[in-house]
């Protein structure tokens, strides 16, 4: 089973505003033409899209791209809604323990992936903890968007060696993400569905 990077990328697009910083133009130069889905074979950790239909309806994707330097609306709100539905967030804060528990539960008993998941959740939680109860202009949690943005990139860059495709293209993609670029910048055009 492959980690559903297309869905992770879509979620990452929704959460793009999470860091509240513009994305470096350097990130929009893809490292190669490879398909990120071919780099890491992993259990699918993303719940079905239909579980988030209510959130996606409440916070739809904008019809037009944001102006340069500004962040698209709704991303933090969508992330907050999704995490609240999953029991990963309450009272404006991400629960590290709930995130670990929910994510590890779908690993299918793989000890290697379980350890990776715990490390990724811990790293992302530490990265976003300083944001605390910070809200965006819509009153939604910046922490939620930041946490959601962190997870797919960290899962990709920390893919266990037994699931990783050792190729020049995959290593270039990993290096691209390690520079701080969001995972959606690995796709040419919109991510595949």
Coordinates of C-alpha atoms in Angstrom, one line a residue:
X1 CA 0.0 0.0 0.0
X2 CA 1.3 3.5 -0.8
X3 CA 1.0 6.5 1.4
X4 CA -1.7 8.5 -0.3
X5 CA 0.6 11.5 -1.2
X6 CA -2.1 12.9 -3.6
X7 CA -4.5 13.3 -0.7
X8 CA -1.7 14.4 1.6
X9 CA -0.8 17.0 -1.0
X10 CA -4.4 18.2 -1.3
X11 CA -4.6 18.5 2.5
X12 CA -1.2 20.3 2.4
X13 CA -2.7 22.8 -0.1
X14 CA -5.6 23.5 2.2
X15 CA -3.1 24.0 5.0
X16 CA -0.7 26.1 3.0
X17 CA -1.3 29.2 5.1
X18 CA -0.4 27.5 8.3
X19 CA 3.1 28.9 8.6
X20 CA 1.7 32.4 8.0
X21 CA 4.8 33.0 5.8
X22 CA 5.0 33.2 2.1
X23 CA 6.4 30.2 0.4
X24 CA 9.8 30.8 -1.1
X25 CA 9.9 31.2 -4.9
X26 CA 12.7 28.6 -4.9
X27 CA 10.2 26.0 -3.7
X28 CA 8.2 26.3 -7.0
X29 CA 11.1 25.0 -9.0
X30 CA 10.6 21.2 -8.9
X31 CA 13.7 19.2 -8.3
X32 CA 12.8 16.8 -11.1
X33 CA 9.9 15.3 -13.1
X34 CA 9.5 12.2 -10.8
X35 CA 6.3 11.2 -9.1
X36 CA 6.6 11.5 -5.3
X37 CA 4.1 8.6 -4.9
X38 CA 6.8 6.3 -6.2
X39 CA 9.3 7.2 -3.5
X40 CA 7.8 5.9 -0.3
X41 CA 5.6 2.8 0.1
X42 CA 3.7 3.1 3.3
X43 CA 0.3 2.4 4.9
X44 CA -2.4 4.9 4.1
X45 CA -2.7 7.1 7.1
X46 CA -5.3 9.5 5.8
X47 CA -8.9 8.8 6.6
X48 CA -11.3 8.8 3.6
X49 CA -12.2 12.2 2.1
X50 CA -15.9 11.6 2.9
X51 CA -15.1 11.9 6.6
X52 CA -14.1 15.5 6.0
X53 CA -16.9 16.4 3.6
X54 CA -18.6 18.6 6.2
X55 CA -15.4 20.6 6.8
X56 CA -14.6 20.9 3.1
X57 CA -18.1 22.2 2.5
X58 CA -17.9 24.7 5.4
X59 CA -14.4 25.9 4.3
X60 CA -14.3 25.5 0.5
X61 CA -11.2 25.9 -1.6
X62 CA -11.1 29.5 -2.9
X63 CA -12.2 29.8 -6.6
X64 CA -9.2 32.0 -7.4
X65 CA -5.6 31.8 -6.2
X66 CA -4.5 34.4 -3.6
X67 CA -2.6 37.5 -4.5
X68 CA 1.2 37.1 -4.4
X69 CA 2.5 37.3 -0.8
X70 CA -0.9 36.6 0.8
X71 CA -2.2 33.3 2.0
X72 CA -5.4 31.6 0.8
X73 CA -8.3 31.8 3.2
X74 CA -9.8 28.8 5.0
X75 CA -6.7 26.7 5.4
X76 CA -6.2 26.9 9.1
X77 CA -10.0 26.7 9.6
X78 CA -10.2 23.5 7.5
X79 CA -7.3 21.9 9.4
X80 CA -8.9 22.9 12.7
X81 CA -12.2 21.4 11.7
X82 CA -10.6 18.2 10.5
X83 CA -8.6 17.7 13.6
X84 CA -11.5 18.5 15.8
X85 CA -13.6 15.8 14.0
X86 CA -10.8 13.3 14.5
X87 CA -10.4 14.1 18.2
X88 CA -6.8 15.4 17.6
X89 CA -7.6 18.9 18.6
X90 CA -9.7 20.5 21.3
X91 CA -9.9 24.0 22.8
X92 CA -7.7 25.4 20.1
X93 CA -4.7 23.0 20.7
X94 CA -3.4 20.0 19.0
X95 CA -3.1 17.0 21.3
X96 CA 0.2 15.2 20.6
X97 CA -1.0 12.0 22.3
X98 CA -4.3 11.9 20.3
X99 CA -2.4 12.6 17.1
X100 CA 0.0 9.7 17.8
X101 CA -2.8 7.4 18.9
X102 CA -4.9 8.1 15.8
X103 CA -2.1 7.9 13.4
X104 CA -0.4 4.8 14.8
X105 CA -3.8 3.0 14.9
X106 CA -3.8 2.9 11.1
X107 CA -0.2 1.6 10.7
X108 CA -1.3 -2.0 10.4
X109 CA 1.0 -3.2 13.1
X110 CA 4.2 -2.2 11.4
X111 CA 6.7 -1.4 14.2
X112 CA 8.9 0.5 11.8
X113 CA 6.1 2.7 10.6
X114 CA 4.8 3.1 14.2
X115 CA 8.2 4.4 15.3
X116 CA 8.4 6.7 12.3
X117 CA 4.9 8.1 13.0
X118 CA 5.6 8.7 16.6
X119 CA 8.8 10.6 15.7
X120 CA 7.1 12.6 13.0
X121 CA 4.2 13.6 15.2
X122 CA 6.6 14.6 18.0
X123 CA 8.8 16.7 15.6
X124 CA 5.8 18.4 14.1
X125 CA 4.2 19.0 17.5
X126 CA 7.5 20.6 18.7
X127 CA 7.7 22.7 15.6
X128 CA 4.2 24.2 16.0
X129 CA 3.9 24.3 19.8
X130 CA 5.3 27.8 19.9
X131 CA 2.3 29.0 18.0
X132 CA 0.1 28.3 21.0
X133 CA -3.4 29.7 20.7
X134 CA -2.5 32.1 17.9
X135 CA -5.4 32.7 15.5
X136 CA -5.5 33.8 11.9
X137 CA -7.7 36.6 10.5
X138 CA -10.7 34.3 10.5
X139 CA -10.2 33.3 14.1
X140 CA -8.9 29.8 13.3
X141 CA -6.0 28.0 14.9
X142 CA -2.6 28.7 13.2
X143 CA -1.3 25.6 15.1
X144 CA -3.8 23.3 13.3
X145 CA -2.8 24.5 9.9
X146 CA 0.9 24.3 10.7
X147 CA 0.6 20.8 12.1
X148 CA -1.3 19.6 9.1
X149 CA 1.3 21.1 6.8
X150 CA 4.2 19.5 8.6
X151 CA 2.9 15.9 8.7
X152 CA 3.0 14.9 5.0
X153 CA 6.4 16.4 4.4
X154 CA 7.9 14.8 7.5
X155 CA 6.4 11.4 6.7
X156 CA 8.0 11.6 3.3
X157 CA 11.4 12.8 4.5
X158 CA 11.5 10.2 7.3
X159 CA 10.2 7.3 5.2
X160 CA 11.9 4.1 6.6
X161 CA 14.6 2.7 4.4
X162 CA 12.6 -0.5 3.8
X163 CA 9.8 1.5 2.2
X164 CA 12.0 4.1 0.5
X165 CA 12.9 3.9 -3.2
X166 CA 16.6 4.7 -3.3
X167 CA 16.9 6.8 -6.5
X168 CA 18.4 10.1 -7.5
X169 CA 14.9 11.5 -8.1
X170 CA 13.6 10.5 -4.7
X171 CA 16.6 11.9 -2.9
X172 CA 16.3 15.2 -4.8
X173 CA 12.6 15.4 -3.7
X174 CA 13.5 14.6 -0.1
X175 CA 16.2 17.4 -0.2
X176 CA 13.6 19.8 -1.6
X177 CA 11.3 19.2 1.3
X178 CA 14.1 19.4 3.8
X179 CA 14.7 23.0 2.7
X180 CA 11.3 23.8 4.1
X181 CA 9.3 23.5 0.9
X182 CA 5.7 22.2 1.2
X183 CA 5.0 18.8 -0.3
X184 CA 2.6 20.1 -2.9
X185 CA 5.5 21.8 -4.7
X186 CA 6.7 18.3 -5.8
X187 CA 3.8 18.0 -8.2
X188 CA 3.6 19.3 -11.7
X189 CA 0.4 21.2 -11.9
X190 CA -2.4 20.0 -9.6
X191 CA -1.7 16.8 -7.6
X192 CA -3.2 13.7 -9.1
X193 CA -6.4 12.4 -7.7

